[in-house]
Short mmCIF file of C-alpha atoms and ligand atoms in Angstrom, two decimals:
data_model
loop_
_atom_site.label_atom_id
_atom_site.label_comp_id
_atom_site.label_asym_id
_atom_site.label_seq_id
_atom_site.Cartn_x
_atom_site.Cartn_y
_atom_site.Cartn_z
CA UNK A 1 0.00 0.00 0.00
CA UNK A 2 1.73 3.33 -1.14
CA UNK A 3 1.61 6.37 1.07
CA UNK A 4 1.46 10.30 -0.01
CA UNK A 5 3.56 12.49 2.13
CA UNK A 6 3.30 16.84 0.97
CA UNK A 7 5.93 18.65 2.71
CA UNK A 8 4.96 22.04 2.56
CA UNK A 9 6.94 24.93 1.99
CA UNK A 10 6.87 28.97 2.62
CA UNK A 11 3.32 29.64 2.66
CA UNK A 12 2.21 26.32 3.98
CA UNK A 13 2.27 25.38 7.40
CA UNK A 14 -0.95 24.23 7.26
CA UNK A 15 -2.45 22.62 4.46
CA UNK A 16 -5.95 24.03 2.82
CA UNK A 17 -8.96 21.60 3.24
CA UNK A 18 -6.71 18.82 5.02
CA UNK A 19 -8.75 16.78 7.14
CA UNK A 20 -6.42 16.10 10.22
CA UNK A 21 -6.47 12.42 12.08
CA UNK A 22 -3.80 12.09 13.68
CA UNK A 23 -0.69 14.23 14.78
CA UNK A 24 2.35 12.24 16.28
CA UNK A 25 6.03 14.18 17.33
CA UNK A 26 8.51 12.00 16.59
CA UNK A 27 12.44 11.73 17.58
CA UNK A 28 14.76 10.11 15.28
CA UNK A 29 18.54 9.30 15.52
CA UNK A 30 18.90 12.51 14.09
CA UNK A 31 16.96 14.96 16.11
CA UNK A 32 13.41 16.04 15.84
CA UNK A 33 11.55 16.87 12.32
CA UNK A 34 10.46 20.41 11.75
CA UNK A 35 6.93 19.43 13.69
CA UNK A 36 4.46 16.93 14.37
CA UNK A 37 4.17 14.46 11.16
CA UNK A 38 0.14 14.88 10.78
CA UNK A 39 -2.16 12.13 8.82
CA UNK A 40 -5.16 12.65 7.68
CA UNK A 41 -7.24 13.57 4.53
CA UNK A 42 -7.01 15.63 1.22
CA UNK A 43 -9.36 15.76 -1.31
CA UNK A 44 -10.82 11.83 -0.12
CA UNK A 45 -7.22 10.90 0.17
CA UNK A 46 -4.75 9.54 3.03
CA UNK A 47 -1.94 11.95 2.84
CA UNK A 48 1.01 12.73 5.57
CA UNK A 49 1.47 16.47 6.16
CA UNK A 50 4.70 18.04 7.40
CA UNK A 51 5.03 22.10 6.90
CA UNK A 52 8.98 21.95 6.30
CA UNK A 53 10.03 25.01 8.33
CA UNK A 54 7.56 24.22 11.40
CA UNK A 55 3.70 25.10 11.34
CA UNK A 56 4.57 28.74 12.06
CA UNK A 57 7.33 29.30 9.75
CA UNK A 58 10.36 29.70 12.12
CA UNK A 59 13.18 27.66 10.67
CA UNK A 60 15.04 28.89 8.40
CA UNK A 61 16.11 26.50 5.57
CA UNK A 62 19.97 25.90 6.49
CA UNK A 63 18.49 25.26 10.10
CA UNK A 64 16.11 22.32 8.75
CA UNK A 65 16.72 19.67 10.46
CA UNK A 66 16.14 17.73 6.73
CA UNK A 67 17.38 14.33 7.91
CA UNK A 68 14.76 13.81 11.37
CA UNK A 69 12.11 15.10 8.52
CA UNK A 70 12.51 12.57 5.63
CA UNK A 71 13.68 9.91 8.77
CA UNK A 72 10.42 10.85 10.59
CA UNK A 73 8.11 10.39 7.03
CA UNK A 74 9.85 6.95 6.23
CA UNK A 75 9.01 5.86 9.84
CA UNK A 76 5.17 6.58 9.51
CA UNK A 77 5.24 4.16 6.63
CA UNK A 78 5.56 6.98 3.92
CA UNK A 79 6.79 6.01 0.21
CA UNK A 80 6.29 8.64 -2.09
CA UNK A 81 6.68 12.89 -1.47
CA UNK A 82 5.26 15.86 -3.10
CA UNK A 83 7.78 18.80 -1.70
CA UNK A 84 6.02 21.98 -2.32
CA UNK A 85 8.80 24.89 -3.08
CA UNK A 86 8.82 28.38 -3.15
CA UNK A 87 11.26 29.72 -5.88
CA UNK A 88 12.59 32.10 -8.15
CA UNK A 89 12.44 32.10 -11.32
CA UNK A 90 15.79 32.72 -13.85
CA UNK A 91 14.33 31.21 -17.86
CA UNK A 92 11.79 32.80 -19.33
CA UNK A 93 9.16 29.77 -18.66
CA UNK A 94 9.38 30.02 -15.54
CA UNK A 95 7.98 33.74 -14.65
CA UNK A 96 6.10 34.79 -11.49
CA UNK A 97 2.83 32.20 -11.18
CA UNK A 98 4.36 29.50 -12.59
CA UNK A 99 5.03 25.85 -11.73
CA UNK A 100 7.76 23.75 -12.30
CA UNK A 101 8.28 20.14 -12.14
CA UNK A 102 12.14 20.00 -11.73
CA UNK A 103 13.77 17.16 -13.28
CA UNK A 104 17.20 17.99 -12.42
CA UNK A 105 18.94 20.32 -9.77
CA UNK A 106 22.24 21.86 -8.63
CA UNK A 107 23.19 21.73 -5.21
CA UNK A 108 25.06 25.19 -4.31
CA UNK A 109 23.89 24.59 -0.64
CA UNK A 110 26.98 23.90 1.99
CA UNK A 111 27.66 22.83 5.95
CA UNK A 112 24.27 20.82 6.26
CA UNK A 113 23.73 17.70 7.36
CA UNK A 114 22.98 16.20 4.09
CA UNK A 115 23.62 12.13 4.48
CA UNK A 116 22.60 9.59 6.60
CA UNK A 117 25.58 7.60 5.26
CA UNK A 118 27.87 10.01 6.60
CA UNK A 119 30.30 6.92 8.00
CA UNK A 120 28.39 6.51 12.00
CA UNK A 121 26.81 3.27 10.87
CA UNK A 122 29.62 1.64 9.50
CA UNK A 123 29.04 1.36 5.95
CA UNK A 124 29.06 4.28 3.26
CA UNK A 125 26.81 4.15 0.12
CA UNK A 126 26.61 6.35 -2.75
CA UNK A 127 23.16 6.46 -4.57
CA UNK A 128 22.55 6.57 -7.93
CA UNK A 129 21.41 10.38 -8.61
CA UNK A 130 21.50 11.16 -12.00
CA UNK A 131 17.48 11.32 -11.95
CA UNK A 132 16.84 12.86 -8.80
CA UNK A 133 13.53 13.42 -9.31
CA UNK A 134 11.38 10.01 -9.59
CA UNK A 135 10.12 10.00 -13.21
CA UNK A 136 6.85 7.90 -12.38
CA UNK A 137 6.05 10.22 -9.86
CA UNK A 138 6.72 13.34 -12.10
CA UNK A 139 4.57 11.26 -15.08
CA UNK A 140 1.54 11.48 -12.61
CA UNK A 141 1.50 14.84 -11.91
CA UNK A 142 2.43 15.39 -15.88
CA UNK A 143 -0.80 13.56 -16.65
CA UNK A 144 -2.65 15.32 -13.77
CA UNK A 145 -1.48 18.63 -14.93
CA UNK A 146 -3.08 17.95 -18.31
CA UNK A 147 -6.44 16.24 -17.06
CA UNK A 148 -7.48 19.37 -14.92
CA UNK A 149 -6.04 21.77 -17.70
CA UNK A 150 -3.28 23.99 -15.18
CA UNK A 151 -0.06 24.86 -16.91
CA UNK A 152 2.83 23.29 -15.68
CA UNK A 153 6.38 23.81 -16.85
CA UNK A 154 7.21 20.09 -17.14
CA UNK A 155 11.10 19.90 -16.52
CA UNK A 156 13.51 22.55 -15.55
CA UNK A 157 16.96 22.69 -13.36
CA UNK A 158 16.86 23.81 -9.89
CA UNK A 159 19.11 25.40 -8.17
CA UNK A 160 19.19 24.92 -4.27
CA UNK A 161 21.18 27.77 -2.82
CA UNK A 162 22.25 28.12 1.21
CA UNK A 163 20.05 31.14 1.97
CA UNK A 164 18.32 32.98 4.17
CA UNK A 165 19.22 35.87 2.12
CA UNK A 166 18.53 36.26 -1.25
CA UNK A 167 20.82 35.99 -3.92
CA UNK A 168 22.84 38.54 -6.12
CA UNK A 169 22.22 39.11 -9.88
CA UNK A 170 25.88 38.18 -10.46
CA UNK A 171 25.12 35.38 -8.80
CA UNK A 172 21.71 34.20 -10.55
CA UNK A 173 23.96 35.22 -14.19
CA UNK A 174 26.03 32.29 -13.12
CA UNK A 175 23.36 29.97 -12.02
CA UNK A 176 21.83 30.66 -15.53
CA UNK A 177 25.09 30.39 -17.01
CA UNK A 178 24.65 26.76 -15.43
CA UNK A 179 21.54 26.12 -16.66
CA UNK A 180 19.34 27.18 -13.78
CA UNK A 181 15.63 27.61 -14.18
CA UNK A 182 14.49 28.21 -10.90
CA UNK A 183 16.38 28.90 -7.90
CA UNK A 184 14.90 27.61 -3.83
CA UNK A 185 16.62 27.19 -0.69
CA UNK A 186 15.31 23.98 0.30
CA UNK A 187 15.64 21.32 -2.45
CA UNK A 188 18.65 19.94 -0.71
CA UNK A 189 20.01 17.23 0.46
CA UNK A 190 15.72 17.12 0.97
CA UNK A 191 15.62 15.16 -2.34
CA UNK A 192 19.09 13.31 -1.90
CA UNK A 193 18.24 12.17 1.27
CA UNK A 194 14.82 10.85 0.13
CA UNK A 195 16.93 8.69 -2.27
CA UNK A 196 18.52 7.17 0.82
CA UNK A 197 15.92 6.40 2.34
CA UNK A 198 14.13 4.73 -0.78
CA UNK A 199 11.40 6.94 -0.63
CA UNK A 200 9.80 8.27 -4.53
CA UNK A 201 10.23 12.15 -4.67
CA UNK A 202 9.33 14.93 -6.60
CA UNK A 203 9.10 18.92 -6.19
CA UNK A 204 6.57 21.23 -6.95
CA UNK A 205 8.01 24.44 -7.36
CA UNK A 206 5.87 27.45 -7.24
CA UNK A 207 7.69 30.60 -8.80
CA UNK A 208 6.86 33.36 -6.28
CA UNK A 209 9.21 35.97 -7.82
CA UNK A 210 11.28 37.08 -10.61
CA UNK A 211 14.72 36.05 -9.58
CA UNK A 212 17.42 38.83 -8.29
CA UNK A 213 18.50 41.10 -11.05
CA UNK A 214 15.54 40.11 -13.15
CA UNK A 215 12.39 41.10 -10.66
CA UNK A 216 10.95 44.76 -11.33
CA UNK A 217 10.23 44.79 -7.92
CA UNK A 218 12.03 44.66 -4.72
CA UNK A 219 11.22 40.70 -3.38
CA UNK A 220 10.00 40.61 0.24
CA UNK A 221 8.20 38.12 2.08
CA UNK A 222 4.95 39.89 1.53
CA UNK A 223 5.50 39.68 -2.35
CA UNK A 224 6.64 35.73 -2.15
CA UNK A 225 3.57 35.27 0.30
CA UNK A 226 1.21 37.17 -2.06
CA UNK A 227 2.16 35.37 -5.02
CA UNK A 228 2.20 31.92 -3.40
CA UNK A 229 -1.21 32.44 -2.93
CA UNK A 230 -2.11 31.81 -6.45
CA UNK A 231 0.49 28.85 -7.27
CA UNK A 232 -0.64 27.30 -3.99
CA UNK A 233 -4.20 26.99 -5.67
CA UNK A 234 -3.17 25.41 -8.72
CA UNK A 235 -0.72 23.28 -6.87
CA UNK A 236 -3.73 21.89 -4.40
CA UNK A 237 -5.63 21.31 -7.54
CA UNK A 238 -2.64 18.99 -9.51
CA UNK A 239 -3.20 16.81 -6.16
CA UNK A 240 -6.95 16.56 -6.08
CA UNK A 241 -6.66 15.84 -9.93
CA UNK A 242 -3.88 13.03 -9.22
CA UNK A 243 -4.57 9.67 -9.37
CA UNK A 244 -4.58 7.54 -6.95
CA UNK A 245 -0.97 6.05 -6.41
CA UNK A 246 -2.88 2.50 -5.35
CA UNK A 247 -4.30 2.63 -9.06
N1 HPA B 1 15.75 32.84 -4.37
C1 HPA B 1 15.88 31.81 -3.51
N2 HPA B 1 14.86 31.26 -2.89
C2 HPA B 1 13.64 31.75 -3.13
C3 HPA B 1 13.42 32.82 -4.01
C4 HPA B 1 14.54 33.38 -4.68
O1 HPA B 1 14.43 34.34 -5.47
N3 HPA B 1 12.09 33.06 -4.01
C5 HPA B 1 11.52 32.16 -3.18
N4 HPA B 1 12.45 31.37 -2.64
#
């Protein structure tokens, strides 16, 4: 029996219409997750809910404690993740409103726990990553996108810098440079460490603003809030519109 977790980014520490059951605090080997790993239902669906930087938005994302969170999911009997993601956007596809299904990323991140094979247990692994993103998993929301008629930008790099602050326009001209589409603070070692713990994984990303350099605006938290807003709709509606991963 497959299991949905969402972890939910900026702009969701709680989930719209999710029917709570259960709420359970966990402690894992590594620490405690960002908050209580909640079950319950979405849209007639058993999904696992955990708002990635705590229900009221207080950790930062180099302070996530990402290991206890994917640890914690795998532990409630969790196989497959929907990360929601708040990003920038760099390519022209990817402007304010849109979403992105990442198929690939770049890890600029650095100094965060990012393995659990990180030589305490005695053996060392290194997973295969050259599709970090599960493609099955992407396919579904693909096909969802299409059945409920919401754009989606269907593949696209991301590029996981260390944050909190923003970045520089030098430094988004190099990420483009690199092929960056859309540019987060939370895709890693999220996804990576999914992949060690043999859980399916794929990211939503939500462009909330024009990336630095490139926004007409100045980007606050207001502006990333407002704009999440919308994406968060459409996002909410590529899950009610999924199908079921039992099918
Ligand atoms: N950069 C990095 N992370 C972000 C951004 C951004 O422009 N917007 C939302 N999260």
């Amino acid at each position: 029996m497959r299991k949905l977790a969402i972890i939910g980014g900026s702009g969701f520490g709680k989930l719209p219409g999710f029917d709570l059951e259960s709420a359970h605090q966990f402690e894992t080997p590594y620490g405690s997750p960002s908050g209580e790993i909640k079950t319950g239902h979405l849209f007639g669906r058993d999904i696992v809910f955990l708002p990635r930087h705590g229900e009221g938005h207080t950790i930062p994302p180099h302070k996530i404690n990402y290991r206890a969170n994917v640890w914690a999911l795998k532990e409630t009997g969790v196989t497959d993740v929907m990360a929601f993601a708040a990003v920038g956007g760099i390519t022209e596809p990817c402007q304010s409103g849109a979403l992105v299904l990442p198929d690939q990323l770049i890890d600029y991140t650095w100094g965060r726990e990012s393995t659990y094979y990180d030589g305490s247990g005695g053996n060392v692994e290194h997973i295969d990553f050259s599709e970090p993103y599960t493609e099955w998993l992407r396919s579904m929301v693909i096909e969802s996108s299409k059945a409920c008629g919401i754009s989606l930008v269907e593949k696209g790099v991301y590029g996981v810098t260390q944050g909190p602050r923003l970045e520089t326009p030098a430094e988004i001209n190099r990420m483009e440079k690199d092929g960056v589409d859309v540019v987060g603070m939370t895709g890693m070692p999220e996804a990576s460490l999914a992949r060690e713990a043999g859980l399916n994984y794929v990211c939503l990303a939500m462009v909330v603003n024009a990336a630095a350099g490139r926004s007409p605006v100045e980007i606050t938290m207001d502006l990333i809030l407002e704009n999440l807003k919308v994406a968060s709709d459409s996002a909410l509606e590529l899950i009610r519109h999924m199908k079921d991963l039992n099918e």
